[in-house]
Amino acid sequence: MTRETSEQPPEIAEVLARWQETWPTALQLWNPYVSLREPQWCLTTAEAREAGLQDSFAMIRLRGLAVVVDLETVRKLRVENYALQVLAHEIGHHLLVPANLYDYAGLMMRVRLALAGIEDRAPLVANLYADLLINDRLQRTMGQDMASLYRHLREKGIGETRIFLWYMRIYELLWSLPRGFLSCDKSEPVLDADASLGASVLRSFARDWLDGAGRFAMLAYPYLIEDALHQQALREFAHLSDITSAGVGAELPAGMAEIPSSVFDGIVDPREEVLQNAPNHQEADSPGRAKPGSLTAIIPGSDASTGPQQRYMQPGIYVDLMRQIHPDVDEDRLIGRYYRDVVTPHLVPFPVEALGELSGDVLPEGTDPWEPGDPIEDLDWFESALLSPIVIPGVTTRRRVYAEDIAEPEKEKPYHLYVGIDCSGSMHNPRRTFSWPVCAGALVSLSALRVGARVMACLSGEPGSFMETRGFIKEENEVLRVLTSYLGTGYAFGIPRLETEHLQNAKEKTHLLIVTDDDIFSMLAAPRSDGQTNYDIAEQALRRAGGGGTLVLHARAEWRPQEAERLRQMGWVIHYVTDENALFDFAKAFANRFYRSQGNPTCKRP
Amino acid sequence: MQKAVTISELIHHIKQCPSEFLDMPARGENDDGVHTLALVNDILRYICHCPTTPCLLTVEGKADKTAEWRLWQVCCWALSHPVFFEAGPAAQWIPLFSGRLDEVSTLVETEKWVTDEERAEELARILLSHAAIIPEGEDATIAADRLDAIDTVKRMKVIEQTRQAELRTQEIRRQMAARAAREAANAYGRE
């Protein structure tokens, strides 16, 4: 089955010509209507490195649907005769697995969940799984001799680790190859059993391949626990690694913060599954019992999901996941995207502008030229005389135009919003663990921005430090950047922040929303050098803002009743929450009350 | 030994198994289910072209044999492939039903034999091996090795044997996940 290769590799120009010639055939193999641009042919490895290709001889980039080929390594590894297989394989990554960034992220999410504790191995495992799916399709359905290519690479002495042997044994089983054709007869009963399960997963999930990713990763898990083995495996699979940089430069896929409940159903260890699913298995399934071999069975009480309805991964995990897909992406952007993903389903709808009814009044709307043939009574002599004392019909003659008046209801502007979030030491870092206050802040801010209000966000942990946007702005990313930052200083929100010039000079009515805890009363009572207290500042700010103020306190109403009453008398509305989750419910209600359009162009005012 | 069929052809035939063959076996004379023993004896008579042969397979005892009998039913469908016609005397099949098929039937859900490609291949190879038929395009060594590679009984034994190691792996997973959660909480948690 192996192909004859001559002693000396052909010249690079000849390899280039041959591979260029093969490209249309490789496309045709998948579908005659597929249109992908020609690969980036790199004549030297240095050139390939510059294009992002590390140790392999080919790779894909999802951005721009690109394929990159390192022809120097092709010559070095003597795979120049396998152009069709290699190119068809790379095209398969664009058409079958992962095909797009969203599915690639889904694949990585599932693999990472299965590789709990060793998530850094996820790109390797995802790559192996994707390659198996594509190669199996090419070999069994499209009649391509992928086995020879792998045999050739195997003969180059690549691969001694157990994961490599397991991987090759899967191919042997999938393609009915003789034992040892790819695994060099080094297989053992355990590898055989795991490979058989691997082949089963591949065949069962060939169409719904995302659902099989967790099972495949569970099978790979024992082979990758040790760091040294992982490092060796990375070296052995280096030539086959072609999607690990697939996401570089691409747009971030939206909605990836959420873990669909179906994902957990697929994180199952097939070894455990076959034992438990045997008809003679004694243990009866009972309601509420974790699925055999599933993540929840393996890690009871696993903190895999959080947020509203426990549907979201932790932000730190989200950042790690997205970094594996898109290594260069800015963390601020990722965290902003995370909280945006979480709150998007709960934002107020975009306002709908309804046309008003006709009032019946006719109003003059200027003049148009009067042409000979138009009704003589339409001629406006006054306007015509103003244009020219000499009347030339059709040139200097004007006629008045009227329009019926449309009753435009008064268009109220939504209040601008000042969001102050306590970011003192008592708050979680929203970048690592899910933060309900930040989530609530993001929900009300994005709702306000959606209906056209401006938002000023301020994080404050004082005495210590604070961070705020440059005034009242409309830039969503900037607001989220501030909200999702972390200070961890001081003990409460700094009331002096309300003295900001942006509030003092506010021309529009603004609502003040401050999320903090009962330490705020100590802050309010703190004396100032000018003889005032922060109570005075809070009162003055509320008066200047003109749109009211809400203080959300993570506290119990009975703790500081007198101080709370003093604030109420100033005009502050105090909302108590005793559970951080309740903050989210408060935020939804707040956004609906202040910013939800009721089917007309106005937004409610409190 | 005769060579008459490719393994993929026989797999395809097994995967086409009509759903009636997967129905539950009848529990008594008047039950609506499949009368498995009658079906088995009929197919044995049919493939051996001996319609008057007396009942070959009987079962004693009242143990619940649902899984075994359902696999027998699937086998009856598989044996209806022409490759098994005149593949030997009917009596040669009896040890298969009461031996190997009984053993694997308790390890795999019956539906898997017709839905899972690998299980269908295993069933095909078990039947071919029992009839001493080598699939087209293979030799005796390759055919034996393939059956060995996908043998459920062997695989289950290996998995059972390595279960302790798997449990250790799971414990490591649990500890690693817990440690990661602790580290995250310690580094960024409440003061």
Tab-separated table of N, CA and C in Angstrom, chain A residues 327-470:
chain	number	residue	atom	x	y	z
A	327	PRO	N	-5.313	32.745	20.509
A	327	PRO	CA	-4.293	33.073	21.512
A	327	PRO	C	-4.008	34.562	21.691
A	328	ASP	N	-4.243	35.356	20.648
A	328	ASP	CA	-3.828	36.763	20.737
A	328	ASP	C	-4.906	37.691	21.273
A	329	VAL	N	-6.054	37.156	21.614
A	329	VAL	CA	-7.156	38.056	21.928
A	329	VAL	C	-6.966	38.734	23.290
A	330	ASP	N	-7.407	39.974	23.355
A	330	ASP	CA	-7.252	40.805	24.535
A	330	ASP	C	-8.208	40.326	25.647
A	331	GLU	N	-7.684	40.238	26.884
A	331	GLU	CA	-8.514	39.695	27.976
A	331	GLU	C	-9.698	40.607	28.288
A	332	ASP	N	-9.488	41.920	28.210
A	332	ASP	CA	-10.596	42.845	28.481
A	332	ASP	C	-11.770	42.555	27.550
A	333	ARG	N	-11.423	42.321	26.290
A	333	ARG	CA	-12.463	42.066	25.286
A	333	ARG	C	-13.186	40.759	25.585
A	334	LEU	N	-12.395	39.770	26.014
A	334	LEU	CA	-12.991	38.464	26.306
A	334	LEU	C	-13.958	38.538	27.479
A	335	ILE	N	-13.528	39.229	28.531
A	335	ILE	CA	-14.380	39.311	29.719
A	335	ILE	C	-15.638	40.112	29.409
A	336	GLY	N	-15.460	41.187	28.638
A	336	GLY	CA	-16.623	41.981	28.225
A	336	GLY	C	-17.589	41.121	27.439
A	337	ARG	N	-17.029	40.308	26.531
A	337	ARG	CA	-17.866	39.436	25.706
A	337	ARG	C	-18.587	38.407	26.579
A	338	TYR	N	-17.890	37.948	27.605
A	338	TYR	CA	-18.475	36.932	28.498
A	338	TYR	C	-19.737	37.473	29.179
A	339	TYR	N	-19.593	38.643	29.834
A	339	TYR	CA	-20.761	39.185	30.563
A	339	TYR	C	-21.860	39.619	29.582
A	340	ARG	N	-21.431	40.025	28.400
A	340	ARG	CA	-22.432	40.395	27.405
A	340	ARG	C	-23.235	39.160	26.993
A	341	ASP	N	-22.508	38.044	26.795
A	341	ASP	CA	-23.197	36.786	26.447
A	341	ASP	C	-24.204	36.402	27.524
A	342	VAL	N	-23.810	36.618	28.788
A	342	VAL	CA	-24.674	36.198	29.894
A	342	VAL	C	-25.941	37.056	29.949
A	343	VAL	N	-25.778	38.360	29.730
A	343	VAL	CA	-26.945	39.239	29.936
A	343	VAL	C	-27.796	39.433	28.670
A	344	THR	N	-27.226	39.121	27.514
A	344	THR	CA	-27.956	39.400	26.261
A	344	THR	C	-29.390	38.852	26.244
A	345	PRO	N	-29.623	37.603	26.686
A	345	PRO	CA	-31.024	37.126	26.630
A	345	PRO	C	-31.967	37.925	27.527
A	346	HIS	N	-31.433	38.715	28.460
A	346	HIS	CA	-32.279	39.416	29.428
A	346	HIS	C	-32.363	40.920	29.158
A	347	LEU	N	-31.703	41.385	28.101
A	347	LEU	CA	-31.733	42.829	27.821
A	347	LEU	C	-33.136	43.234	27.373
A	348	VAL	N	-33.434	44.511	27.584
A	348	VAL	CA	-34.730	44.990	27.093
A	348	VAL	C	-34.698	44.948	25.575
A	349	PRO	N	-35.853	44.781	24.929
A	349	PRO	CA	-35.840	44.726	23.468
A	349	PRO	C	-35.478	46.080	22.873
A	350	PHE	N	-35.015	46.055	21.631
A	350	PHE	CA	-34.744	47.320	20.956
A	350	PHE	C	-36.055	48.104	20.853
A	351	PRO	N	-36.007	49.435	21.065
A	351	PRO	CA	-37.261	50.194	20.998
A	351	PRO	C	-37.840	50.175	19.590
A	352	VAL	N	-39.140	50.120	19.535
A	352	VAL	CA	-39.826	50.100	18.239
A	352	VAL	C	-40.470	51.476	18.038
A	353	GLU	N	-40.240	52.083	16.869
A	353	GLU	CA	-40.822	53.401	16.605
A	353	GLU	C	-42.117	53.217	15.829
A	354	ALA	N	-43.221	53.624	16.419
A	354	ALA	CA	-44.514	53.481	15.738
A	354	ALA	C	-44.899	54.820	15.124
A	355	LEU	N	-45.494	54.771	13.931
A	355	LEU	CA	-45.947	56.015	13.297
A	355	LEU	C	-47.191	56.538	14.009
A	356	GLY	N	-47.239	57.851	14.180
A	356	GLY	CA	-48.405	58.430	14.822
A	356	GLY	C	-49.603	58.479	13.875
A	357	GLU	N	-50.776	58.791	14.386
A	357	GLU	CA	-51.969	58.867	13.531
A	357	GLU	C	-52.069	60.244	12.875
A	358	LEU	N	-52.794	60.323	11.723
A	358	LEU	CA	-52.984	61.597	11.053
A	358	LEU	C	-53.912	62.474	11.896
A	359	SER	N	-53.529	63.761	12.035
A	359	SER	CA	-54.341	64.618	12.910
A	359	SER	C	-55.468	65.300	12.161
A	360	GLY	N	-55.378	65.337	10.793
A	360	GLY	CA	-56.417	66.025	10.017
A	360	GLY	C	-56.039	67.449	9.674
A	361	ASP	N	-55.035	68.030	10.309
A	361	ASP	CA	-54.602	69.401	9.993
A	361	ASP	C	-53.734	69.393	8.740
A	362	VAL	N	-53.909	70.478	7.908
A	362	VAL	CA	-53.091	70.600	6.698
A	362	VAL	C	-52.100	71.736	6.924
A	363	LEU	N	-50.845	71.463	6.680
A	363	LEU	CA	-49.819	72.467	6.949
A	363	LEU	C	-49.036	72.769	5.683
A	364	PRO	N	-48.700	74.072	5.434
A	364	PRO	CA	-47.879	74.390	4.248
A	364	PRO	C	-46.468	73.826	4.436
A	365	GLU	N	-45.898	73.297	3.335
A	365	GLU	CA	-44.590	72.655	3.428
A	365	GLU	C	-43.625	73.207	2.409
A	366	GLY	N	-43.717	74.507	2.049
A	366	GLY	CA	-42.813	75.073	1.066
A	366	GLY	C	-43.454	75.119	-0.306
A	367	THR	N	-42.614	75.295	-1.362
A	367	THR	CA	-43.162	75.429	-2.728
A	367	THR	C	-42.444	74.507	-3.693
A	368	ASP	N	-43.149	74.203	-4.803
A	368	ASP	CA	-42.599	73.435	-5.921
A	368	ASP	C	-42.815	74.275	-7.185
A	369	PRO	N	-42.128	73.973	-8.297
A	369	PRO	CA	-42.408	74.708	-9.546
A	369	PRO	C	-43.839	74.465	-10.011
A	370	TRP	N	-44.460	75.552	-10.515
A	370	TRP	CA	-45.807	75.419	-11.115
A	370	TRP	C	-45.613	75.314	-12.621
A	371	GLU	N	-46.122	74.248	-13.237
A	371	GLU	CA	-45.959	74.002	-14.673
A	371	GLU	C	-47.261	74.376	-15.388
A	372	PRO	N	-47.147	74.848	-16.617
A	372	PRO	CA	-48.376	75.035	-17.398
A	372	PRO	C	-49.117	73.713	-17.480
A	373	GLY	N	-50.405	73.728	-17.242
A	373	GLY	CA	-51.183	72.476	-17.169
A	373	GLY	C	-51.598	72.154	-15.761
A	374	ASP	N	-50.846	72.722	-14.767
A	374	ASP	CA	-51.262	72.524	-13.373
A	374	ASP	C	-52.489	73.391	-13.117
A	375	PRO	N	-53.340	73.038	-12.155
A	375	PRO	CA	-54.517	73.878	-11.855
A	375	PRO	C	-54.084	75.306	-11.554
A	376	ILE	N	-54.783	76.230	-12.188
A	376	ILE	CA	-54.412	77.646	-12.049
A	376	ILE	C	-54.532	78.128	-10.610
A	377	GLU	N	-55.493	77.498	-9.865
A	377	GLU	CA	-55.683	77.949	-8.476
A	377	GLU	C	-54.522	77.541	-7.574
A	378	ASP	N	-53.683	76.620	-8.059
A	378	ASP	CA	-52.519	76.218	-7.245
A	378	ASP	C	-51.398	77.247	-7.339
A	379	LEU	N	-51.422	78.091	-8.350
A	379	LEU	CA	-50.333	79.054	-8.553
A	379	LEU	C	-50.262	80.024	-7.374
A	380	ASP	N	-49.052	80.104	-6.795
A	380	ASP	CA	-48.848	80.996	-5.654
A	380	ASP	C	-48.173	82.253	-6.185
A	381	TRP	N	-48.995	83.301	-6.417
A	381	TRP	CA	-48.488	84.527	-7.044
A	381	TRP	C	-47.455	85.209	-6.179
A	382	PHE	N	-47.660	85.174	-4.929
A	382	PHE	CA	-46.743	85.873	-4.024
A	382	PHE	C	-45.344	85.253	-4.100
A	383	GLU	N	-45.268	83.929	-3.980
A	383	GLU	CA	-43.975	83.236	-4.015
A	383	GLU	C	-43.328	83.401	-5.396
A	384	SER	N	-44.187	83.397	-6.471
A	384	SER	CA	-43.654	83.554	-7.825
A	384	SER	C	-43.065	84.957	-8.009
A	385	ALA	N	-43.778	85.968	-7.485
A	385	ALA	CA	-43.291	87.346	-7.597
A	385	ALA	C	-42.008	87.535	-6.806
A	386	LEU	N	-41.898	86.832	-5.688
A	386	LEU	CA	-40.672	86.935	-4.902
A	386	LEU	C	-39.474	86.387	-5.679
A	387	LEU	N	-39.752	85.326	-6.467
A	387	LEU	CA	-38.657	84.703	-7.217
A	387	LEU	C	-38.201	85.593	-8.362
A	388	SER	N	-39.192	86.191	-9.097
A	388	SER	CA	-38.853	87.090	-10.207
A	388	SER	C	-40.050	87.983	-10.524
A	389	PRO	N	-39.795	89.268	-10.730
A	389	PRO	CA	-40.925	90.143	-11.080
A	389	PRO	C	-41.450	89.844	-12.485
A	390	ILE	N	-40.612	89.237	-13.325
A	390	ILE	CA	-41.083	88.885	-14.667
A	390	ILE	C	-41.561	87.443	-14.619
A	391	VAL	N	-42.815	87.235	-14.949
A	391	VAL	CA	-43.389	85.889	-14.815
A	391	VAL	C	-43.157	85.093	-16.092
A	392	ILE	N	-42.477	83.991	-15.979
A	392	ILE	CA	-42.305	83.076	-17.115
A	392	ILE	C	-42.899	81.742	-16.670
A	393	PRO	N	-44.082	81.325	-17.223
A	393	PRO	CA	-44.747	80.100	-16.774
A	393	PRO	C	-43.824	78.883	-16.876
A	394	GLY	N	-43.799	78.158	-15.839
A	394	GLY	CA	-42.976	76.937	-15.814
A	394	GLY	C	-41.547	77.188	-15.398
A	395	VAL	N	-41.138	78.488	-15.352
A	395	VAL	CA	-39.755	78.810	-14.970
A	395	VAL	C	-39.734	79.561	-13.647
A	396	THR	N	-40.506	80.626	-13.555
A	396	THR	CA	-40.503	81.417	-12.320
A	396	THR	C	-41.767	81.189	-11.496
A	397	THR	N	-42.665	80.414	-12.025
A	397	THR	CA	-43.935	80.213	-11.307
A	397	THR	C	-43.793	79.122	-10.243
A	398	ARG	N	-44.398	79.363	-9.082
A	398	ARG	CA	-44.300	78.411	-7.964
A	398	ARG	C	-45.696	78.038	-7.490
A	399	ARG	N	-45.796	76.879	-6.913
A	399	ARG	CA	-47.079	76.487	-6.287
A	399	ARG	C	-46.774	75.989	-4.875
A	400	ARG	N	-47.703	76.250	-4.006
A	400	ARG	CA	-47.494	75.885	-2.603
A	400	ARG	C	-47.801	74.395	-2.404
A	401	VAL	N	-47.033	73.763	-1.561
A	401	VAL	CA	-47.231	72.334	-1.271
A	401	VAL	C	-47.715	72.212	0.164
A	402	TYR	N	-48.737	71.375	0.335
A	402	TYR	CA	-49.283	71.164	1.676
A	402	TYR	C	-49.100	69.687	2.086
A	403	ALA	N	-49.075	69.422	3.362
A	403	ALA	CA	-49.029	68.029	3.849
A	403	ALA	C	-49.917	67.914	5.057
A	404	GLU	N	-50.423	66.695	5.237
A	404	GLU	CA	-51.290	66.482	6.392
A	404	GLU	C	-50.415	66.235	7.616
A	405	ASP	N	-50.803	66.786	8.687
A	405	ASP	CA	-50.003	66.688	9.915
A	405	ASP	C	-50.146	65.291	10.538
A	406	ILE	N	-49.001	64.745	10.974
A	406	ILE	CA	-49.026	63.468	11.683
A	406	ILE	C	-48.816	63.753	13.159
A	407	ALA	N	-49.701	63.198	13.943
A	407	ALA	CA	-49.600	63.465	15.383
A	407	ALA	C	-48.405	62.727	15.958
A	408	GLU	N	-47.354	63.439	16.260
A	408	GLU	CA	-46.154	62.834	16.840
A	408	GLU	C	-46.255	62.919	18.345
A	409	PRO	N	-46.322	61.799	19.025
A	409	PRO	CA	-46.375	61.889	20.463
A	409	PRO	C	-45.064	62.451	21.005
A	410	GLU	N	-45.154	62.959	22.149
A	410	GLU	CA	-43.949	63.534	22.758
A	410	GLU	C	-42.906	62.442	22.923
A	411	LYS	N	-41.697	62.705	22.419
A	411	LYS	CA	-40.653	61.687	22.422
A	411	LYS	C	-39.773	61.891	23.640
A	412	GLU	N	-40.041	61.144	24.678
A	412	GLU	CA	-39.241	61.312	25.897
A	412	GLU	C	-37.918	60.614	25.749
A	413	LYS	N	-36.930	61.228	26.325
A	413	LYS	CA	-35.619	60.599	26.276
A	413	LYS	C	-35.443	59.758	27.524
A	414	PRO	N	-34.831	58.589	27.371
A	414	PRO	CA	-34.579	57.795	28.581
A	414	PRO	C	-33.535	58.477	29.452
A	415	TYR	N	-33.654	58.268	30.731
A	415	TYR	CA	-32.654	58.843	31.639
A	415	TYR	C	-31.285	58.267	31.351
A	416	HIS	N	-30.275	59.094	31.472
A	416	HIS	CA	-28.913	58.575	31.450
A	416	HIS	C	-28.706	57.793	32.743
A	417	LEU	N	-27.669	56.995	32.750
A	417	LEU	CA	-27.479	56.097	33.893
A	417	LEU	C	-26.066	56.212	34.433
A	418	TYR	N	-25.995	56.417	35.738
A	418	TYR	CA	-24.694	56.355	36.421
A	418	TYR	C	-24.689	55.051	37.217
A	419	VAL	N	-23.771	54.127	36.862
A	419	VAL	CA	-23.706	52.846	37.572
A	419	VAL	C	-22.443	52.820	38.412
A	420	GLY	N	-22.643	52.755	39.701
A	420	GLY	CA	-21.491	52.647	40.602
A	420	GLY	C	-21.463	51.264	41.222
A	421	ILE	N	-20.348	50.558	41.073
A	421	ILE	CA	-20.251	49.210	41.627
A	421	ILE	C	-19.159	49.180	42.690
A	422	ASP	N	-19.530	48.638	43.826
A	422	ASP	CA	-18.563	48.462	44.917
A	422	ASP	C	-17.567	47.387	44.493
A	423	CYS	N	-16.302	47.748	44.407
A	423	CYS	CA	-15.282	46.766	44.008
A	423	CYS	C	-14.224	46.702	45.098
A	424	SER	N	-14.698	46.671	46.325
A	424	SER	CA	-13.766	46.615	47.450
A	424	SER	C	-13.312	45.177	47.665
A	425	GLY	N	-12.571	44.959	48.724
A	425	GLY	CA	-12.027	43.637	48.992
A	425	GLY	C	-13.081	42.574	49.226
A	426	SER	N	-14.310	42.990	49.516
A	426	SER	CA	-15.349	41.991	49.783
A	426	SER	C	-15.985	41.460	48.507
A	427	MET	N	-15.507	41.936	47.363
A	427	MET	CA	-16.106	41.497	46.097
A	427	MET	C	-15.202	40.486	45.392
A	428	HIS	N	-15.831	39.586	44.628
A	428	HIS	CA	-15.071	38.612	43.838
A	428	HIS	C	-14.441	39.310	42.646
A	429	ASN	N	-13.349	38.725	42.174
A	429	ASN	CA	-12.788	39.217	40.925
A	429	ASN	C	-13.661	38.696	39.786
A	430	PRO	N	-14.334	39.589	39.059
A	430	PRO	CA	-15.267	39.122	38.014
A	430	PRO	C	-14.565	38.448	36.859
A	431	ARG	N	-13.238	38.504	36.835
A	431	ARG	CA	-12.510	37.877	35.727
A	431	ARG	C	-12.238	36.409	35.987
A	432	ARG	N	-12.338	36.010	37.234
A	432	ARG	CA	-12.047	34.611	37.563
A	432	ARG	C	-13.310	33.846	37.958
A	433	THR	N	-14.101	34.472	38.827
A	433	THR	CA	-15.346	33.796	39.226
A	433	THR	C	-16.519	34.706	38.891
A	434	PHE	N	-17.639	34.066	38.662
A	434	PHE	CA	-18.805	34.820	38.225
A	434	PHE	C	-19.217	35.852	39.265
A	435	SER	N	-19.448	37.081	38.823
A	435	SER	CA	-19.817	38.158	39.742
A	435	SER	C	-21.229	38.641	39.435
A	436	TRP	N	-22.109	38.437	40.397
A	436	TRP	CA	-23.491	38.896	40.213
A	436	TRP	C	-23.591	40.418	40.146
A	437	PRO	N	-22.843	41.163	40.990
A	437	PRO	CA	-22.946	42.628	40.867
A	437	PRO	C	-22.535	43.124	39.487
A	438	VAL	N	-21.457	42.555	38.936
A	438	VAL	CA	-21.015	42.995	37.614
A	438	VAL	C	-22.046	42.585	36.558
A	439	CYS	N	-22.588	41.401	36.728
A	439	CYS	CA	-23.605	40.929	35.780
A	439	CYS	C	-24.822	41.862	35.809
A	440	ALA	N	-25.227	42.232	37.016
A	440	ALA	CA	-26.367	43.149	37.151
A	440	ALA	C	-26.034	44.501	36.528
A	441	GLY	N	-24.818	44.992	36.797
A	441	GLY	CA	-24.383	46.272	36.224
A	441	GLY	C	-24.374	46.212	34.707
A	442	ALA	N	-23.892	45.096	34.167
A	442	ALA	CA	-23.833	44.953	32.711
A	442	ALA	C	-25.242	44.926	32.119
A	443	LEU	N	-26.150	44.257	32.809
A	443	LEU	CA	-27.520	44.144	32.291
A	443	LEU	C	-28.194	45.515	32.208
A	444	VAL	N	-28.099	46.301	33.289
A	444	VAL	CA	-28.782	47.609	33.249
A	444	VAL	C	-28.061	48.563	32.295
A	445	SER	N	-26.733	48.484	32.249
A	445	SER	CA	-25.983	49.395	31.372
A	445	SER	C	-26.283	49.114	29.912
A	446	LEU	N	-26.232	47.826	29.522
A	446	LEU	CA	-26.461	47.498	28.113
A	446	LEU	C	-27.912	47.770	27.722
A	447	SER	N	-28.832	47.595	28.675
A	447	SER	CA	-30.228	47.928	28.375
A	447	SER	C	-30.371	49.426	28.134
A	448	ALA	N	-29.706	50.223	28.984
A	448	ALA	CA	-29.771	51.679	28.826
A	448	ALA	C	-29.178	52.094	27.484
A	449	LEU	N	-28.027	51.505	27.159
A	449	LEU	CA	-27.387	51.862	25.883
A	449	LEU	C	-28.270	51.458	24.703
A	450	ARG	N	-28.944	50.344	24.849
A	450	ARG	CA	-29.769	49.842	23.747
A	450	ARG	C	-30.886	50.827	23.403
A	451	VAL	N	-31.428	51.529	24.402
A	451	VAL	CA	-32.532	52.450	24.094
A	451	VAL	C	-32.053	53.881	23.895
A	452	GLY	N	-30.721	54.049	23.812
A	452	GLY	CA	-30.201	55.360	23.442
A	452	GLY	C	-29.727	56.226	24.594
A	453	ALA	N	-29.753	55.716	25.819
A	453	ALA	CA	-29.247	56.507	26.941
A	453	ALA	C	-27.721	56.450	26.960
A	454	ARG	N	-27.131	57.361	27.692
A	454	ARG	CA	-25.678	57.318	27.899
A	454	ARG	C	-25.423	56.749	29.289
A	455	VAL	N	-24.271	56.131	29.417
A	455	VAL	CA	-23.964	55.457	30.687
A	455	VAL	C	-22.593	55.887	31.172
A	456	MET	N	-22.513	56.131	32.465
A	456	MET	CA	-21.201	56.316	33.082
A	456	MET	C	-21.045	55.215	34.111
A	457	ALA	N	-19.966	54.437	33.973
A	457	ALA	CA	-19.728	53.330	34.905
A	457	ALA	C	-18.563	53.676	35.812
A	458	CYS	N	-18.701	53.307	37.070
A	458	CYS	CA	-17.619	53.598	38.016
A	458	CYS	C	-17.436	52.396	38.936
A	459	LEU	N	-16.217	51.914	39.006
A	459	LEU	CA	-15.866	50.878	39.987
A	459	LEU	C	-15.139	51.581	41.097
A	460	SER	N	-15.462	51.251	42.308
A	460	SER	CA	-14.797	51.963	43.389
A	460	SER	C	-14.619	51.047	44.588
A	461	GLY	N	-13.423	51.013	45.111
A	461	GLY	CA	-13.129	50.299	46.349
A	461	GLY	C	-12.323	51.255	47.200
A	462	GLU	N	-13.013	51.949	48.105
A	462	GLU	CA	-12.309	53.058	48.770
A	462	GLU	C	-12.423	52.972	50.291
A	463	PRO	N	-11.464	53.489	51.010
A	463	PRO	CA	-10.315	54.233	50.503
A	463	PRO	C	-9.397	53.295	49.710
A	464	GLY	N	-8.871	53.798	48.629
A	464	GLY	CA	-7.999	52.975	47.808
A	464	GLY	C	-7.992	53.448	46.387
A	465	SER	N	-8.826	52.858	45.583
A	465	SER	CA	-8.756	53.216	44.167
A	465	SER	C	-10.143	53.178	43.525
A	466	PHE	N	-10.230	53.739	42.364
A	466	PHE	CA	-11.474	53.685	41.601
A	466	PHE	C	-11.136	53.734	40.123
A	467	MET	N	-12.125	53.421	39.325
A	467	MET	CA	-11.938	53.416	37.870
A	467	MET	C	-13.280	53.794	37.265
A	468	GLU	N	-13.275	54.705	36.295
A	468	GLU	CA	-14.555	55.103	35.720
A	468	GLU	C	-14.409	55.404	34.244
A	469	THR	N	-15.518	55.403	33.542
A	469	THR	CA	-15.482	55.759	32.118
A	469	THR	C	-15.274	57.267	32.011
A	470	ARG	N	-14.893	57.699	30.816
A	470	ARG	CA	-14.691	59.143	30.628
A	470	ARG	C	-16.045	59.794	30.404
